mmCIF file with all atom_site columns, C-alpha atoms in Angstrom:
data_model
loop_
_atom_site.group_PDB
_atom_site.id
_atom_site.type_symbol
_atom_site.label_atom_id
_atom_site.label_alt_id
_atom_site.label_comp_id
_atom_site.label_asym_id
_atom_site.label_entity_id
_atom_site.label_seq_id
_atom_site.pdbx_PDB_ins_code
_atom_site.Cartn_x
_atom_site.Cartn_y
_atom_site.Cartn_z
_atom_site.occupancy
_atom_site.B_iso_or_equiv
_atom_site.pdbx_formal_charge
_atom_site.auth_seq_id
_atom_site.auth_comp_id
_atom_site.auth_asym_id
_atom_site.auth_atom_id
_atom_site.pdbx_PDB_model_num
ATOM 1   C CA . UNK R 1 1   ? 0.000   0.000  0.000   1.00 44.00 ? 27  UNK R CA 1
ATOM 2   C CA . UNK R 1 2   ? 1.077   3.558  -0.646  1.00 44.00 ? 28  UNK R CA 1
ATOM 3   C CA . UNK R 1 3   ? 0.130   5.462  2.509   1.00 43.00 ? 29  UNK R CA 1
ATOM 4   C CA . UNK R 1 4   ? -1.486  5.363  5.907   1.00 42.00 ? 30  UNK R CA 1
ATOM 5   C CA . UNK R 1 5   ? -4.826  6.217  4.263   1.00 49.00 ? 31  UNK R CA 1
ATOM 6   C CA . UNK R 1 6   ? -4.622  3.009  2.231   1.00 60.00 ? 32  UNK R CA 1
ATOM 7   C CA . UNK R 1 7   ? -3.885  0.859  5.272   1.00 54.00 ? 33  UNK R CA 1
ATOM 8   C CA . UNK R 1 8   ? -6.839  2.013  7.351   1.00 49.00 ? 34  UNK R CA 1
ATOM 9   C CA . UNK R 1 9   ? -9.856  -0.306 7.414   1.00 53.00 ? 35  UNK R CA 1
ATOM 10  C CA . UNK R 1 10  ? -12.773 1.070  5.418   1.00 56.00 ? 36  UNK R CA 1
ATOM 11  C CA . UNK R 1 11  ? -15.079 3.156  7.546   1.00 64.00 ? 37  UNK R CA 1
ATOM 12  C CA . UNK R 1 12  ? -18.784 3.600  7.068   1.00 83.00 ? 38  UNK R CA 1
ATOM 13  C CA . UNK R 1 13  ? -18.322 5.514  3.834   1.00 88.00 ? 39  UNK R CA 1
ATOM 14  C CA . UNK R 1 14  ? -20.553 5.918  0.840   1.00 92.00 ? 40  UNK R CA 1
ATOM 15  C CA . UNK R 1 15  ? -19.515 3.308  -1.766  1.00 94.00 ? 41  UNK R CA 1
ATOM 16  C CA . UNK R 1 16  ? -18.496 6.093  -4.168  1.00 96.00 ? 42  UNK R CA 1
ATOM 17  C CA . UNK R 1 17  ? -16.309 7.738  -1.506  1.00 96.00 ? 43  UNK R CA 1
ATOM 18  C CA . UNK R 1 18  ? -14.704 4.375  -0.741  1.00 94.00 ? 44  UNK R CA 1
ATOM 19  C CA . UNK R 1 19  ? -14.109 3.799  -4.464  1.00 94.00 ? 45  UNK R CA 1
ATOM 20  C CA . UNK R 1 20  ? -12.344 7.186  -4.711  1.00 95.00 ? 46  UNK R CA 1
ATOM 21  C CA . UNK R 1 21  ? -10.006 6.209  -1.866  1.00 94.00 ? 47  UNK R CA 1
ATOM 22  C CA . UNK R 1 22  ? -9.472  2.736  -3.346  1.00 92.00 ? 48  UNK R CA 1
ATOM 23  C CA . UNK R 1 23  ? -8.594  4.185  -6.753  1.00 94.00 ? 49  UNK R CA 1
ATOM 24  C CA . UNK R 1 24  ? -6.191  6.719  -5.262  1.00 94.00 ? 50  UNK R CA 1
ATOM 25  C CA . UNK R 1 25  ? -4.543  3.936  -3.244  1.00 90.00 ? 51  UNK R CA 1
ATOM 26  C CA . UNK R 1 26  ? -3.956  1.972  -6.434  1.00 89.00 ? 52  UNK R CA 1
ATOM 27  C CA . UNK R 1 27  ? -1.976  4.896  -7.814  1.00 84.00 ? 53  UNK R CA 1
ATOM 28  C CA . UNK R 1 28  ? 1.339   6.342  -6.692  1.00 74.00 ? 54  UNK R CA 1
ATOM 29  C CA . UNK R 1 29  ? 0.623   8.512  -3.625  1.00 67.00 ? 55  UNK R CA 1
ATOM 30  C CA . UNK R 1 30  ? 2.106   11.608 -5.298  1.00 73.00 ? 56  UNK R CA 1
ATOM 31  C CA . UNK R 1 31  ? -0.009  11.023 -8.384  1.00 84.00 ? 57  UNK R CA 1
ATOM 32  C CA . UNK R 1 32  ? -3.121  13.073 -8.996  1.00 91.00 ? 58  UNK R CA 1
ATOM 33  C CA . UNK R 1 33  ? -6.188  11.714 -10.759 1.00 95.00 ? 59  UNK R CA 1
ATOM 34  C CA . UNK R 1 34  ? -9.037  13.247 -12.703 1.00 96.00 ? 60  UNK R CA 1
ATOM 35  C CA . UNK R 1 35  ? -12.645 12.822 -11.581 1.00 97.00 ? 61  UNK R CA 1
ATOM 36  C CA . UNK R 1 36  ? -13.378 11.139 -14.927 1.00 97.00 ? 62  UNK R CA 1
ATOM 37  C CA . UNK R 1 37  ? -10.733 8.476  -14.214 1.00 96.00 ? 63  UNK R CA 1
ATOM 38  C CA . UNK R 1 38  ? -12.435 7.643  -10.929 1.00 96.00 ? 64  UNK R CA 1
ATOM 39  C CA . UNK R 1 39  ? -15.882 7.552  -12.576 1.00 96.00 ? 65  UNK R CA 1
ATOM 40  C CA . UNK R 1 40  ? -14.557 5.176  -15.259 1.00 95.00 ? 66  UNK R CA 1
ATOM 41  C CA . UNK R 1 41  ? -13.006 2.962  -12.565 1.00 94.00 ? 67  UNK R CA 1
ATOM 42  C CA . UNK R 1 42  ? -16.367 2.740  -10.769 1.00 94.00 ? 68  UNK R CA 1
ATOM 43  C CA . UNK R 1 43  ? -18.250 2.115  -14.020 1.00 93.00 ? 69  UNK R CA 1
ATOM 44  C CA . UNK R 1 44  ? -15.909 -0.749 -14.944 1.00 91.00 ? 70  UNK R CA 1
ATOM 45  C CA . UNK R 1 45  ? -16.661 -2.426 -11.621 1.00 88.00 ? 71  UNK R CA 1
ATOM 46  C CA . UNK R 1 46  ? -20.420 -2.079 -12.281 1.00 83.00 ? 72  UNK R CA 1
ATOM 47  C CA . UNK R 1 47  ? -20.430 -2.871 -16.000 1.00 77.00 ? 73  UNK R CA 1
ATOM 48  C CA . UNK R 1 48  ? -22.788 -5.438 -17.494 1.00 77.00 ? 74  UNK R CA 1
ATOM 49  C CA . UNK R 1 49  ? -23.824 -6.227 -21.053 1.00 72.00 ? 75  UNK R CA 1
ATOM 50  C CA . UNK R 1 50  ? -26.820 -3.906 -20.791 1.00 74.00 ? 76  UNK R CA 1
ATOM 51  C CA . UNK R 1 51  ? -24.646 -0.880 -19.977 1.00 78.00 ? 77  UNK R CA 1
ATOM 52  C CA . UNK R 1 52  ? -23.305 1.316  -22.731 1.00 82.00 ? 78  UNK R CA 1
ATOM 53  C CA . UNK R 1 53  ? -19.767 2.666  -23.028 1.00 83.00 ? 79  UNK R CA 1
ATOM 54  C CA . UNK R 1 54  ? -20.764 5.950  -21.362 1.00 88.00 ? 80  UNK R CA 1
ATOM 55  C CA . UNK R 1 55  ? -21.884 4.385  -18.076 1.00 91.00 ? 81  UNK R CA 1
ATOM 56  C CA . UNK R 1 56  ? -19.120 6.320  -16.299 1.00 94.00 ? 82  UNK R CA 1
ATOM 57  C CA . UNK R 1 57  ? -20.927 9.607  -16.990 1.00 94.00 ? 83  UNK R CA 1
ATOM 58  C CA . UNK R 1 58  ? -23.728 8.556  -14.614 1.00 94.00 ? 84  UNK R CA 1
ATOM 59  C CA . UNK R 1 59  ? -21.185 8.312  -11.792 1.00 96.00 ? 85  UNK R CA 1
ATOM 60  C CA . UNK R 1 60  ? -19.401 11.629 -12.377 1.00 97.00 ? 86  UNK R CA 1
ATOM 61  C CA . UNK R 1 61  ? -21.728 13.888 -10.299 1.00 97.00 ? 87  UNK R CA 1
ATOM 62  C CA . UNK R 1 62  ? -21.544 11.454 -7.369  1.00 97.00 ? 88  UNK R CA 1
ATOM 63  C CA . UNK R 1 63  ? -17.743 11.283 -7.669  1.00 98.00 ? 89  UNK R CA 1
ATOM 64  C CA . UNK R 1 64  ? -17.522 15.078 -7.513  1.00 97.00 ? 90  UNK R CA 1
ATOM 65  C CA . UNK R 1 65  ? -19.845 15.293 -4.498  1.00 97.00 ? 91  UNK R CA 1
ATOM 66  C CA . UNK R 1 66  ? -18.136 12.514 -2.562  1.00 98.00 ? 92  UNK R CA 1
ATOM 67  C CA . UNK R 1 67  ? -14.683 13.942 -3.336  1.00 98.00 ? 93  UNK R CA 1
ATOM 68  C CA . UNK R 1 68  ? -15.790 17.218 -1.752  1.00 97.00 ? 94  UNK R CA 1
ATOM 69  C CA . UNK R 1 69  ? -16.971 15.273 1.296   1.00 97.00 ? 95  UNK R CA 1
ATOM 70  C CA . UNK R 1 70  ? -13.612 13.470 1.552   1.00 97.00 ? 96  UNK R CA 1
ATOM 71  C CA . UNK R 1 71  ? -11.709 16.745 1.139   1.00 97.00 ? 97  UNK R CA 1
ATOM 72  C CA . UNK R 1 72  ? -13.754 18.450 3.864   1.00 97.00 ? 98  UNK R CA 1
ATOM 73  C CA . UNK R 1 73  ? -12.868 15.543 6.158   1.00 95.00 ? 99  UNK R CA 1
ATOM 74  C CA . UNK R 1 74  ? -9.152  15.722 5.369   1.00 94.00 ? 100 UNK R CA 1
ATOM 75  C CA . UNK R 1 75  ? -8.910  12.413 3.503   1.00 94.00 ? 101 UNK R CA 1
ATOM 76  C CA . UNK R 1 76  ? -8.009  13.815 0.052   1.00 96.00 ? 102 UNK R CA 1
ATOM 77  C CA . UNK R 1 77  ? -6.937  17.077 -1.535  1.00 96.00 ? 103 UNK R CA 1
ATOM 78  C CA . UNK R 1 78  ? -8.778  18.676 -4.409  1.00 98.00 ? 104 UNK R CA 1
ATOM 79  C CA . UNK R 1 79  ? -6.165  20.257 -6.651  1.00 97.00 ? 105 UNK R CA 1
ATOM 80  C CA . UNK R 1 80  ? -6.947  23.195 -8.960  1.00 96.00 ? 106 UNK R CA 1
ATOM 81  C CA . UNK R 1 81  ? -4.253  24.943 -10.989 1.00 95.00 ? 107 UNK R CA 1
ATOM 82  C CA . UNK R 1 82  ? -1.588  22.940 -9.127  1.00 93.00 ? 108 UNK R CA 1
ATOM 83  C CA . UNK R 1 83  ? -2.670  24.064 -5.646  1.00 95.00 ? 109 UNK R CA 1
ATOM 84  C CA . UNK R 1 84  ? -5.032  22.678 -3.010  1.00 96.00 ? 110 UNK R CA 1
ATOM 85  C CA . UNK R 1 85  ? -8.492  24.179 -3.431  1.00 97.00 ? 111 UNK R CA 1
ATOM 86  C CA . UNK R 1 86  ? -11.320 24.833 -0.988  1.00 97.00 ? 112 UNK R CA 1
ATOM 87  C CA . UNK R 1 87  ? -13.823 21.981 -1.474  1.00 96.00 ? 113 UNK R CA 1
ATOM 88  C CA . UNK R 1 88  ? -16.689 24.336 -0.618  1.00 95.00 ? 114 UNK R CA 1
ATOM 89  C CA . UNK R 1 89  ? -16.018 26.752 -3.475  1.00 95.00 ? 115 UNK R CA 1
ATOM 90  C CA . UNK R 1 90  ? -13.973 24.887 -6.087  1.00 94.00 ? 116 UNK R CA 1
ATOM 91  C CA . UNK R 1 91  ? -15.216 24.862 -9.672  1.00 93.00 ? 117 UNK R CA 1
ATOM 92  C CA . UNK R 1 92  ? -13.661 23.943 -12.974 1.00 93.00 ? 118 UNK R CA 1
ATOM 93  C CA . UNK R 1 93  ? -10.979 21.420 -13.881 1.00 95.00 ? 119 UNK R CA 1
ATOM 94  C CA . UNK R 1 94  ? -9.770  19.640 -10.749 1.00 97.00 ? 120 UNK R CA 1
ATOM 95  C CA . UNK R 1 95  ? -7.703  16.642 -9.707  1.00 97.00 ? 121 UNK R CA 1
ATOM 96  C CA . UNK R 1 96  ? -7.699  14.472 -6.587  1.00 97.00 ? 122 UNK R CA 1
ATOM 97  C CA . UNK R 1 97  ? -4.761  13.431 -4.432  1.00 95.00 ? 123 UNK R CA 1
ATOM 98  C CA . UNK R 1 98  ? -4.454  11.496 -1.175  1.00 93.00 ? 124 UNK R CA 1
ATOM 99  C CA . UNK R 1 99  ? -3.460  13.549 1.833   1.00 90.00 ? 125 UNK R CA 1
ATOM 100 C CA . UNK R 1 100 ? 0.048   12.623 2.912   1.00 79.00 ? 126 UNK R CA 1
ATOM 101 C CA . UNK R 1 101 ? 0.228   11.361 6.486   1.00 69.00 ? 127 UNK R CA 1
ATOM 102 C CA . UNK R 1 102 ? 2.128   13.508 8.982   1.00 67.00 ? 128 UNK R CA 1
ATOM 103 C CA . UNK R 1 103 ? 5.372   11.872 10.086  1.00 62.00 ? 129 UNK R CA 1
ATOM 104 C CA . UNK R 1 104 ? 5.815   11.311 13.824  1.00 61.00 ? 130 UNK R CA 1
ATOM 105 C CA . UNK R 1 105 ? 9.444   12.403 14.195  1.00 56.00 ? 131 UNK R CA 1
#
């Protein structure tokens, strides 16, 4: 696992919020991801023959909302223009990144 966040047992989180954390844990901890990448990851896990190729678009609003929830609770950062953004006011093109744990030195 990449960080302390990845090693914690899943809490009572919304499945979309948990999927965001899971996807970020699969990536390098310094790596940032787009909301669309997370939505596609969730859609792939839910895909069936009846679903079209744009299933991920149905998950995008929920990904954005749950990412704001996670950011407000200090679990992830929402990055805009290369800097952490306020989850309450952020708009536009954003990325997500796990919060780095504080070292106990």
